[in-house]
Coordinates of C-alpha atoms in Angstrom, one line a residue:
Chain A
M24 CA -65.5 -147.5 57.0
T25 CA -68.5 -147.2 54.0
Q26 CA -68.5 -150.7 52.7
T27 CA -72.1 -151.2 54.0
S28 CA -73.6 -147.5 53.1
L29 CA -73.9 -147.6 49.3
S30 CA -76.4 -144.8 49.0
G31 CA -74.6 -141.7 48.4
T32 CA -71.0 -143.0 48.7
A33 CA -68.7 -141.8 45.8
G34 CA -67.8 -144.3 43.1
S35 CA -64.1 -144.6 44.5
D36 CA -65.4 -146.2 47.8
A37 CA -67.0 -149.1 45.9
R38 CA -63.7 -150.9 45.7
L39 CA -63.8 -151.0 49.8
V40 CA -66.5 -153.3 49.8
P41 CA -65.8 -156.9 49.8
A42 CA -67.2 -158.9 46.9
V43 CA -68.5 -161.5 49.5
Q44 CA -69.0 -161.2 53.2
I45 CA -70.0 -164.4 55.0
S46 CA -70.4 -164.2 58.5
G47 CA -71.2 -167.1 61.1
V48 CA -73.5 -168.8 58.2
T49 CA -75.3 -172.1 59.3
K50 CA -77.7 -174.2 57.4
D51 CA -79.9 -176.7 58.5
F52 CA -82.2 -179.1 56.5
G53 CA -84.2 -180.5 59.0
E54 CA -82.1 -182.6 61.2
V55 CA -79.0 -182.2 58.4
H56 CA -76.7 -179.8 59.2
A57 CA -75.5 -178.8 55.9
V58 CA -73.3 -175.8 56.9
R59 CA -72.1 -175.4 60.4
G60 CA -70.5 -172.2 60.7
I61 CA -68.7 -170.4 57.7
D62 CA -66.9 -166.9 57.8
L63 CA -65.3 -165.7 54.6
T64 CA -64.3 -162.4 53.0
L65 CA -63.7 -162.3 49.5
E66 CA -62.1 -159.1 48.1
Q67 CA -62.7 -157.6 44.7
G68 CA -60.4 -159.2 42.0
E69 CA -59.7 -162.2 43.9
I70 CA -59.9 -165.7 42.2
V71 CA -60.7 -168.4 44.8
A72 CA -61.3 -172.0 44.4
F73 CA -63.8 -173.7 46.2
L74 CA -62.8 -177.3 47.2
G75 CA -64.6 -179.9 48.9
P76 CA -66.2 -183.4 48.7
N77 CA -69.6 -183.8 48.0
G78 CA -72.1 -182.9 50.8
A79 CA -69.4 -180.6 52.4
G80 CA -71.6 -177.9 52.0
K81 CA -70.0 -176.2 48.7
T82 CA -73.6 -176.2 46.9
T83 CA -75.3 -175.0 49.7
T84 CA -73.1 -172.3 50.3
I85 CA -73.2 -171.1 46.6
D86 CA -77.1 -171.4 46.6
M87 CA -77.1 -168.9 49.6
L88 CA -74.7 -166.6 47.8
L89 CA -77.3 -166.7 44.9
G90 CA -80.1 -165.9 47.1
L91 CA -81.7 -169.4 46.1
S92 CA -82.0 -170.2 50.0
H93 CA -81.4 -168.3 53.3
P94 CA -79.1 -169.0 56.0
T95 CA -80.6 -170.5 59.0
T96 CA -78.1 -168.3 61.0
G97 CA -75.5 -165.6 60.0
S98 CA -75.6 -163.1 57.2
I99 CA -74.6 -163.1 53.7
E100 CA -73.7 -159.8 51.7
V101 CA -72.7 -159.7 48.1
L102 CA -70.8 -156.2 47.3
G103 CA -72.7 -154.8 50.5
L104 CA -76.1 -155.9 49.5
Q105 CA -78.4 -158.7 50.1
P106 CA -78.0 -161.5 47.6
R107 CA -81.2 -160.9 45.9
Q108 CA -80.6 -157.3 45.4
A109 CA -77.2 -157.9 43.9
I110 CA -78.8 -160.3 41.7
S111 CA -81.5 -158.2 40.7
R112 CA -78.5 -155.4 39.7
G113 CA -76.6 -157.9 37.5
L114 CA -74.0 -158.0 40.0
V115 CA -73.7 -161.7 40.4
S116 CA -73.9 -164.5 37.7
A117 CA -73.4 -167.9 37.8
V118 CA -72.2 -170.9 35.4
M119 CA -74.1 -174.1 35.8
Q120 CA -72.2 -177.0 35.0
T121 CA -75.4 -178.7 33.3
G122 CA -79.0 -177.8 32.1
G123 CA -80.2 -174.0 32.4
L124 CA -80.8 -174.0 28.8
L125 CA -84.0 -174.4 26.6
K126 CA -83.4 -176.9 23.9
D127 CA -85.5 -175.4 21.1
L128 CA -84.3 -172.0 21.2
T129 CA -81.4 -170.7 19.3
V130 CA -78.1 -169.3 20.5
R131 CA -79.0 -166.0 19.8
E132 CA -82.5 -166.2 21.0
T133 CA -81.1 -167.4 24.4
V134 CA -79.1 -164.6 24.9
T135 CA -81.4 -161.9 23.5
Y136 CA -83.9 -163.6 25.9
T137 CA -81.5 -163.2 29.0
A138 CA -80.2 -159.6 28.2
S139 CA -83.9 -158.3 28.0
L140 CA -83.9 -159.2 31.7
F141 CA -81.3 -157.1 32.7
A142 CA -81.4 -153.3 33.3
H143 CA -78.0 -153.0 31.6
T144 CA -76.4 -155.4 29.4
A145 CA -73.5 -155.6 26.9
P146 CA -74.6 -155.5 23.2
V147 CA -75.8 -159.3 22.5
D148 CA -73.5 -159.6 19.5
D149 CA -70.7 -158.1 21.1
V150 CA -71.2 -161.1 23.8
L151 CA -71.5 -163.8 21.3
R152 CA -68.2 -162.5 19.6
T153 CA -66.3 -162.5 22.9
A154 CA -67.6 -166.3 23.7
G155 CA -66.8 -167.4 20.5
I156 CA -70.2 -168.8 19.4
E157 CA -71.0 -166.0 16.6
S158 CA -70.7 -168.6 14.1
I159 CA -73.4 -171.1 15.4
A160 CA -76.0 -167.9 16.6
D161 CA -78.7 -169.3 14.7
R162 CA -78.2 -173.0 15.5
K163 CA -80.9 -174.4 18.0
V164 CA -79.3 -175.2 21.4
A165 CA -80.2 -179.0 21.3
K166 CA -77.8 -179.3 18.3
C167 CA -75.0 -177.6 20.1
S168 CA -71.9 -180.0 21.5
G169 CA -71.3 -179.8 25.3
G170 CA -68.5 -177.3 24.9
E171 CA -70.8 -174.8 22.8
Q172 CA -73.6 -175.1 25.3
Q173 CA -70.9 -174.2 28.2
R174 CA -69.9 -171.0 26.2
L175 CA -73.4 -170.2 25.6
R176 CA -73.8 -170.2 29.4
F177 CA -70.7 -168.4 29.9
A178 CA -71.8 -165.6 27.6
M179 CA -75.1 -165.5 29.2
A180 CA -73.4 -164.9 32.6
L181 CA -71.0 -162.2 31.3
L182 CA -74.0 -160.2 29.8
P183 CA -74.8 -158.1 32.7
D184 CA -70.9 -157.7 33.6
P185 CA -71.3 -159.1 36.9
A186 CA -68.8 -158.3 39.7
L187 CA -69.0 -161.5 41.0
L188 CA -69.2 -164.7 38.9
L189 CA -69.9 -168.0 40.5
L190 CA -68.6 -171.0 38.4
D191 CA -69.5 -174.6 39.5
E192 CA -67.1 -176.8 37.5
P193 CA -66.6 -174.7 34.9
T194 CA -64.3 -176.3 32.6
T195 CA -65.9 -180.1 32.3
G196 CA -65.9 -181.4 29.3
M197 CA -63.3 -178.8 28.0
D198 CA -60.1 -180.1 26.5
V199 CA -56.5 -178.8 27.6
E200 CA -56.7 -176.1 25.2
G201 CA -59.8 -174.8 25.9
R202 CA -59.5 -175.2 29.6
R203 CA -56.1 -172.8 29.0
A204 CA -58.1 -170.4 27.1
F205 CA -60.8 -170.1 29.6
W206 CA -58.5 -169.5 32.3
S207 CA -57.0 -166.7 30.7
A208 CA -60.2 -165.0 29.8
I209 CA -61.1 -165.4 33.7
R210 CA -57.6 -163.8 34.7
A211 CA -58.3 -160.7 32.1
D212 CA -61.4 -160.2 33.9
A213 CA -60.4 -160.7 37.1
E214 CA -57.7 -157.7 36.7
Q215 CA -60.7 -155.6 35.6
G216 CA -62.0 -156.1 39.3
R217 CA -64.2 -159.2 38.8
T218 CA -63.9 -161.7 41.5
V219 CA -64.5 -165.4 40.6
L220 CA -65.6 -168.3 42.8
F221 CA -65.1 -171.4 41.3
A222 CA -66.0 -175.1 42.7
T223 CA -63.8 -177.8 40.9
H224 CA -62.9 -181.3 41.4
Y225 CA -60.0 -180.8 39.4
L226 CA -57.5 -180.0 42.2
E227 CA -54.8 -179.3 39.7
E228 CA -56.9 -176.7 38.2
A229 CA -57.6 -175.2 41.9
D230 CA -53.8 -175.1 42.5
Q231 CA -52.6 -173.6 39.2
Y232 CA -55.5 -171.0 38.6
A233 CA -56.7 -169.5 41.7
D234 CA -55.3 -166.9 43.6
R235 CA -56.5 -168.9 47.0
I236 CA -58.0 -171.9 47.9
V237 CA -61.0 -172.4 50.5
L238 CA -61.5 -176.0 51.5
I239 CA -64.5 -176.8 52.8
S240 CA -65.6 -180.3 54.8
H241 CA -68.3 -181.2 57.0
G242 CA -69.9 -177.8 56.8
R243 CA -67.0 -175.7 57.9
I244 CA -64.0 -174.4 56.4
V245 CA -61.1 -176.6 57.1
A246 CA -58.2 -174.2 55.2
D247 CA -57.8 -171.0 53.6
G248 CA -54.8 -170.2 51.8
T249 CA -52.8 -170.0 48.5
G250 CA -52.2 -173.5 46.8
S251 CA -48.8 -174.1 48.7
Q252 CA -49.8 -172.9 51.8
V253 CA -52.8 -175.5 51.8
K254 CA -50.5 -178.0 50.8
A255 CA -48.0 -177.3 53.5
L256 CA -50.8 -177.1 56.3
A257 CA -52.1 -180.6 55.2
A258 CA -49.1 -182.6 55.6
G259 CA -45.9 -180.5 55.5
R260 CA -43.3 -181.7 53.0
T261 CA -40.8 -184.7 52.8
V262 CA -37.3 -184.6 52.8
R263 CA -35.5 -187.6 51.3
A264 CA -32.1 -188.1 51.6
T265 CA -29.5 -191.1 51.1
L266 CA -28.1 -191.9 54.7
P267 CA -27.1 -195.2 55.5
D268 CA -27.9 -196.5 59.1
A269 CA -30.5 -194.1 59.3
E270 CA -32.2 -195.3 62.4
T271 CA -29.0 -194.4 64.6
Y272 CA -29.3 -190.5 64.2
G273 CA -32.6 -190.0 66.3
L274 CA -34.3 -188.1 63.3
A275 CA -37.9 -188.8 64.7
E276 CA -37.2 -186.5 67.7
L277 CA -36.4 -183.5 65.8
P278 CA -38.8 -180.8 66.3
G279 CA -41.5 -180.9 63.8
V280 CA -41.4 -184.4 62.5
D281 CA -44.2 -186.4 61.9
S282 CA -42.8 -189.5 60.8
V283 CA -39.3 -191.1 59.2
D284 CA -39.4 -193.9 56.7
V285 CA -36.5 -196.0 55.8
R286 CA -36.2 -197.7 52.8
G287 CA -32.9 -199.3 52.2
E288 CA -30.2 -196.5 52.0
A289 CA -33.0 -193.9 51.6
V290 CA -34.7 -192.2 54.5
Y291 CA -37.9 -190.2 54.0
V292 CA -38.8 -187.3 56.6
H293 CA -42.2 -186.2 56.7
A294 CA -42.3 -182.8 58.7
K295 CA -44.1 -179.5 59.1
D296 CA -40.3 -177.8 59.4
T297 CA -38.7 -179.3 56.7
D298 CA -36.0 -176.7 56.8
T299 CA -34.7 -177.7 60.0
V300 CA -34.6 -181.2 59.1
A301 CA -32.6 -180.6 56.0
R302 CA -30.2 -178.3 57.9
H303 CA -29.7 -181.3 60.7
L304 CA -29.2 -183.8 58.0
L305 CA -26.6 -181.8 56.0
T306 CA -24.8 -180.4 59.1
Q307 CA -25.0 -183.2 61.8
T308 CA -25.1 -186.5 59.5
P309 CA -23.5 -188.0 56.5
A310 CA -26.9 -187.6 54.4
H311 CA -26.6 -186.3 50.9
D312 CA -28.5 -186.2 47.8
L313 CA -31.5 -184.2 49.5
E314 CA -34.7 -183.6 47.9
I315 CA -37.8 -181.5 49.4
T316 CA -41.1 -182.3 47.7
A317 CA -44.4 -180.9 49.0
R318 CA -47.3 -183.2 48.5
G319 CA -49.5 -182.7 46.0
L320 CA -53.0 -181.1 46.1
E321 CA -54.6 -184.6 46.2
D322 CA -52.8 -185.3 49.3
A323 CA -53.7 -182.0 51.3
F324 CA -57.3 -182.5 49.9
L325 CA -57.7 -186.2 51.3
S326 CA -56.0 -185.4 54.4
L327 CA -58.0 -182.2 55.2
T328 CA -61.3 -183.8 54.3
G329 CA -60.7 -187.3 55.2
D330 CA -61.9 -186.8 58.9
Q331 CA -65.6 -188.2 59.0
D332 CA -66.6 -187.5 62.3
D333 CA -65.4 -184.3 63.8
A334 CA -64.9 -181.5 61.7
A335 CA -61.4 -180.9 62.7
T336 CA -59.5 -177.8 62.2
Y337 CA -56.4 -178.4 60.3
T338 CA -54.2 -178.5 63.0
D339 CA -56.0 -181.2 64.8
S340 CA -56.0 -183.3 61.6
I341 CA -51.9 -183.3 61.0
E342 CA -51.1 -183.6 64.6
G343 CA -51.8 -187.0 66.1
T344 CA -51.9 -188.6 62.4
P345 CA -48.0 -189.5 61.8
R346 CA -48.2 -190.7 58.1
Chain B
M4 CA -58.1 -149.8 32.4
T5 CA -56.6 -152.4 35.1
T6 CA -57.8 -150.4 38.0
Q7 CA -61.4 -150.2 36.8
T8 CA -63.7 -151.9 39.6
I9 CA -67.2 -152.4 39.4
D10 CA -69.2 -149.7 41.2
P11 CA -72.2 -151.1 42.7
T12 CA -73.9 -147.9 43.1
Q13 CA -74.0 -147.4 39.2
R14 CA -76.5 -150.1 39.0
R15 CA -80.1 -150.3 38.6
V16 CA -82.8 -152.9 38.5
P17 CA -85.1 -153.4 35.6
S18 CA -88.4 -151.8 35.8
L19 CA -91.7 -154.0 35.9
G20 CA -89.7 -156.8 37.5
G21 CA -88.1 -157.8 34.0
F22 CA -91.5 -158.0 32.3
N23 CA -90.7 -157.3 28.3
L24 CA -91.8 -157.7 25.0
T25 CA -88.6 -159.3 23.8
V26 CA -89.3 -162.3 25.8
L27 CA -93.0 -162.3 25.0
G28 CA -92.1 -162.4 21.3
I29 CA -89.5 -165.1 21.7
E30 CA -92.0 -167.4 23.8
L31 CA -94.5 -166.9 21.2
R32 CA -92.1 -167.7 18.0
R33 CA -90.9 -170.6 20.3
M34 CA -94.9 -172.1 20.7
L35 CA -95.3 -171.4 17.0
R36 CA -92.4 -173.4 15.9
N37 CA -93.5 -176.6 17.8
R38 CA -94.9 -178.5 15.5
R39 CA -96.7 -180.8 17.8
T40 CA -98.2 -178.0 19.5
I41 CA -99.7 -176.4 16.0
I42 CA -101.1 -179.9 15.3
F43 CA -103.0 -180.6 18.5
T44 CA -104.0 -177.0 19.1
L45 CA -104.8 -175.4 15.7
V46 CA -105.0 -178.2 13.1
L47 CA -107.2 -180.8 15.7
P48 CA -110.0 -178.8 16.8
A49 CA -110.5 -177.5 13.3
A50 CA -110.4 -180.8 12.0
L51 CA -112.9 -182.0 14.5
L52 CA -115.4 -179.2 13.5
L53 CA -115.1 -180.1 9.9
S54 CA -115.9 -183.8 10.9
F55 CA -118.5 -183.1 13.7
G56 CA -119.8 -179.9 12.4
G57 CA -121.5 -181.2 9.3
Q58 CA -123.5 -183.8 11.0
Q59 CA -127.1 -184.4 10.6
G60 CA -129.0 -181.8 12.1
W61 CA -126.6 -179.2 12.0
D62 CA -129.1 -176.7 10.6
D63 CA -131.5 -177.1 13.7
K64 CA -132.3 -174.0 15.9
S65 CA -130.2 -173.8 19.1
G66 CA -130.7 -170.7 21.0
S67 CA -129.9 -167.6 19.1
G68 CA -128.2 -169.7 16.6
N69 CA -128.1 -173.4 14.9
V70 CA -126.5 -176.4 16.2
A71 CA -123.5 -175.7 13.9
A72 CA -122.7 -172.8 16.0
Y73 CA -123.2 -174.6 19.1
I74 CA -120.5 -177.4 17.7
L75 CA -118.3 -174.4 16.6
V76 CA -118.3 -172.8 20.4
S77 CA -117.4 -176.1 21.8
M78 CA -114.4 -177.1 19.4
A79 CA -113.1 -173.4 20.2
L80 CA -113.2 -174.3 23.8
Y81 CA -111.6 -177.6 23.4
G82 CA -108.6 -176.5 21.4
A83 CA -108.1 -173.2 23.7
A84 CA -108.3 -175.6 26.6
L85 CA -105.6 -177.8 24.9
T86 CA -103.4 -175.1 23.9
A87 CA -103.6 -173.4 27.5
A88 CA -102.5 -177.0 29.1
A89 CA -99.7 -177.4 26.9
G90 CA -98.4 -174.0 27.7
G91 CA -98.8 -174.5 31.4
A92 CA -97.0 -177.9 31.1
M93 CA -94.2 -176.3 29.7
V94 CA -93.6 -174.5 32.8
A95 CA -93.0 -177.7 34.3
V96 CA -90.6 -178.8 31.6
E97 CA -88.7 -175.6 31.7
R98 CA -88.2 -176.5 35.5
S99 CA -86.8 -179.7 34.7
L100 CA -84.7 -178.4 32.3
G101 CA -83.2 -176.2 34.9
W102 CA -84.3 -173.0 33.1
S103 CA -86.3 -171.8 35.9
R104 CA -83.3 -172.0 38.1
Q105 CA -81.4 -169.9 35.4
L106 CA -84.1 -167.4 35.5
R107 CA -83.8 -167.0 39.2
L108 CA -80.1 -165.8 38.3
T109 CA -81.5 -163.0 36.7
P110 CA -83.7 -160.1 38.0
L111 CA -86.8 -161.5 36.7
N112 CA -89.6 -161.5 39.2
P113 CA -91.4 -164.7 39.7
V114 CA -94.8 -162.6 39.1
A115 CA -93.5 -161.5 36.1
Y116 CA -92.7 -164.7 34.9
I117 CA -95.9 -166.2 35.7
L118 CA -97.5 -163.1 34.0
M119 CA -95.5 -163.6 30.8
K120 CA -96.4 -166.9 30.6
A121 CA -100.3 -166.5 31.0
I122 CA -100.0 -164.1 28.3
V123 CA -98.3 -166.3 26.0
A124 CA -101.0 -169.0 27.1
L125 CA -103.8 -166.7 26.5
T126 CA -102.4 -165.6 23.1
M127 CA -102.0 -169.3 22.2
G128 CA -105.3 -169.7 23.3
A129 CA -106.8 -167.0 21.1
L130 CA -105.0 -168.1 18.0
A131 CA -106.9 -171.7 18.6
I132 CA -110.2 -170.0 19.0
A133 CA -109.4 -168.0 16.2
A134 CA -108.5 -170.9 13.9
V135 CA -111.8 -172.9 14.7
N136 CA -114.0 -169.7 14.0
I137 CA -112.3 -169.2 10.9
V138 CA -112.9 -172.7 9.6
G139 CA -116.2 -172.4 11.0
M140 CA -117.0 -169.2 8.9
L141 CA -115.5 -170.8 5.6
M142 CA -117.9 -173.8 6.0
G143 CA -120.5 -171.4 6.3
K144 CA -123.2 -173.7 8.2
A145 CA -122.6 -171.9 11.5
E146 CA -125.3 -169.2 12.2
M147 CA -125.1 -166.7 15.1
P148 CA -125.4 -163.2 15.7
T149 CA -122.2 -161.3 15.5
H150 CA -122.3 -160.0 18.7
V151 CA -122.6 -163.9 20.1
W152 CA -119.5 -165.0 17.9
I153 CA -117.4 -162.4 19.4
V154 CA -118.7 -162.3 23.0
S155 CA -118.5 -166.4 23.1
A156 CA -115.0 -166.3 21.7
I157 CA -113.8 -164.0 24.3
V158 CA -115.9 -165.8 27.2
T159 CA -114.1 -169.2 25.9
L160 CA -111.0 -167.3 26.1
F161 CA -111.0 -166.5 29.9
C162 CA -112.3 -170.3 30.6
T163 CA -109.0 -171.0 29.2
L164 CA -107.4 -170.1 32.3
T165 CA -108.6 -173.0 34.5
F166 CA -106.8 -175.5 32.1
A167 CA -103.6 -173.4 32.1
A168 CA -103.5 -173.9 35.8
L169 CA -104.3 -177.5 35.3
G170 CA -101.4 -178.0 32.8
V171 CA -99.1 -176.4 35.1
F172 CA -100.4 -178.8 38.2
V173 CA -99.9 -181.6 35.9
G174 CA -96.8 -180.6 34.7
Y175 CA -95.3 -180.6 38.1
V176 CA -96.9 -183.9 39.3
V177 CA -95.9 -185.6 35.9
P178 CA -92.6 -184.3 35.1
G179 CA -91.2 -183.9 31.8
E180 CA -92.4 -184.2 28.5
N181 CA -95.1 -186.7 29.8
A182 CA -97.5 -184.2 31.0
M183 CA -98.8 -183.9 27.4
Q184 CA -99.1 -187.5 27.2
I185 CA -101.4 -187.4 29.8
L186 CA -103.2 -184.3 29.3
G187 CA -104.0 -184.6 25.6
P188 CA -106.5 -187.7 26.0
G189 CA -107.3 -186.8 29.4
L190 CA -108.8 -183.3 27.9
A191 CA -110.6 -185.5 25.2
L192 CA -112.1 -187.6 27.7
L193 CA -113.3 -184.9 30.0
S194 CA -114.6 -183.0 27.1
F195 CA -116.5 -186.0 26.0
L196 CA -117.8 -186.4 29.9
G197 CA -118.4 -182.7 30.1
G198 CA -120.7 -182.3 27.1
V199 CA -118.0 -180.4 24.6
F200 CA -118.3 -183.1 21.8
I201 CA -121.6 -184.4 22.4
P202 CA -124.7 -182.9 24.2
L203 CA -125.3 -184.3 27.8
S204 CA -128.9 -184.7 26.8
Q205 CA -127.5 -187.8 24.8
Y206 CA -126.2 -189.5 27.9
S207 CA -128.2 -191.7 30.4
D208 CA -129.0 -190.0 33.7
T209 CA -126.3 -191.5 35.8
V210 CA -123.6 -190.4 33.2
R211 CA -125.2 -187.2 33.2
H212 CA -125.1 -186.3 36.8
I213 CA -121.0 -187.7 37.0
A214 CA -120.9 -185.1 34.0
Y215 CA -122.4 -182.2 36.2
W216 CA -119.4 -182.6 38.6
S217 CA -116.9 -182.9 35.6
P218 CA -114.2 -179.8 35.1
M219 CA -115.5 -179.3 31.5
Y220 CA -118.7 -179.1 32.2
G221 CA -119.1 -175.6 33.9
V222 CA -116.9 -173.9 31.2
S223 CA -118.6 -175.4 28.5
E224 CA -121.8 -174.4 29.7
I225 CA -120.5 -170.7 30.2
A226 CA -118.8 -170.6 26.8
R227 CA -122.1 -171.5 25.0
A228 CA -124.4 -169.2 27.2
P229 CA -124.2 -166.6 24.7
L230 CA -125.5 -168.5 22.3
T231 CA -128.1 -170.8 24.1
H232 CA -129.2 -168.1 26.8
E233 CA -129.1 -171.1 29.1
L234 CA -126.8 -171.2 32.2
P235 CA -127.7 -173.4 35.2
W236 CA -126.1 -172.1 38.7
F237 CA -124.4 -175.4 39.3
A238 CA -122.4 -174.8 36.0
V239 CA -121.0 -171.7 37.4
V240 CA -120.4 -173.3 40.6
N241 CA -118.8 -175.7 38.6
A242 CA -116.6 -173.6 37.0
V243 CA -115.4 -171.5 39.6
V244 CA -114.7 -174.5 41.9
W245 CA -112.5 -176.2 39.3
F246 CA -110.6 -173.0 38.7
G247 CA -110.0 -172.7 42.3
L248 CA -109.0 -176.4 42.7
F249 CA -106.7 -176.3 39.7
V250 CA -104.8 -173.1 40.7
A251 CA -104.4 -174.3 44.5
G252 CA -103.0 -177.3 43.1
A253 CA -100.6 -175.6 40.8
A254 CA -99.7 -173.0 43.5
W255 CA -99.3 -176.2 46.1
R256 CA -96.8 -178.1 44.0
M257 CA -95.1 -174.8 42.9
S258 CA -94.4 -174.0 46.6
K259 CA -93.6 -177.6 47.6
D260 CA -90.8 -177.5 44.8
T261 CA -87.7 -176.8 46.7
A262 CA -85.2 -179.4 45.0
R263 CA -82.4 -178.1 43.4
V264 CA -82.6 -178.7 39.8

């Protein structure tokens, strides 16, 4: 295990270092427990979505990753370093949703200013070209559109070639085309080993573009997995079938069934193990026209984060809440 | 290229905490592009000198020079103080724009940041002093030995650090662009009270005793001391105490500044 000793290790060992290692982190603001104990490891090259309602502890966690605040207990390492050390080596960048720009500087001045603060950066002109803001390089930031300002923030973040990129609502204000182009660029970066952690309210976006979704609620991680895993965790799937007199077949007694809805000739069975339900329906009953659908991520999100009082784990929240 | 990973061991930390000439250059250009800064810091003090500097009795003797020289040094102090306060207030404006937070995501050390801001404020202060002095020379009325011109200009420049701190303090208390709306008239009032525009001997005893406690009094006596050869001990105490108070106020507001902007 060489992941924590950077000095003297060969370059090839670097890929063993997790991009992010959060261990038992809590953060209190006076009486408020913003983060109540988070353990999270991100490997290099992962694209991870950070989802959670406002006040869930997302922002607090990102601030701690950036070294803007310190955990009350627990430890945070970024590429085996303290967050501030990683920042000063240009290993971590972040793109804010708003602000963070001086209106009276030109686009080029802003990038040049930022570049001068790092020990090593990509050439300013290259970065302007990559971000597609070469043609507006001499324009004042105040005169740039929201989308142009967002591309400028992105250009600034990529200057030091960071190993970890933190994005806060990165595609707000972008159109569909812009959003697609943005994510294909992010993907290309991730293939080069860059780790991307993004906070988003676009649940679809998390589902489509992240390798992994981390759901946080009331200061705890309530789910961690791929989009379809998270969806399955939250509410299972629904089997719909045409089955007259469905009440007579005792479907609710099948293992893993949460609830049964009968609407006319159609029956909707909500279950964690829909395979068993489907097999039962097709072999033991005259059911036909079977459809199995996953719940949308939106439903998963609400189901996992809706629990107001105790920060229950996902298993608690699914069991005992028939839908 | 797909297997290329980023190797943290190859990364270096910038020298001098990120302090560099590129930032200084851009910051200076920013100040000089701002029309309001130019008018209030370079044009206004010089214009005041043109209107006050030729008043009756300008050729009377004052210390090792004449009254016109006395007014020149005072106006240079006013201009430089205003400039430094504007520079200080910009720190708070940048914070409200989220720029300070952006800078905290770079290797820039906070000490290097403050140092660069102070150098920019002093450079602008020096420009304000130079503008007043050049106008004064062209007017041809001010008379004092060359070394007095130079020494009083340098002393004035360092006196303006007090007002850079005041600018930061007020900028934090009154966020946004409003800080200058308060600092502009505020500094003018303090300058009247502190004897920058009108000598304290013209005031009634009561006003004069209040003036001794005001922040412009101490620095104006110190700035003019090379010319007048007079420096009451309480003027020095005044300057030191106000400098300490403003620096403490600025440091206090900055340390309280935990809000996420």
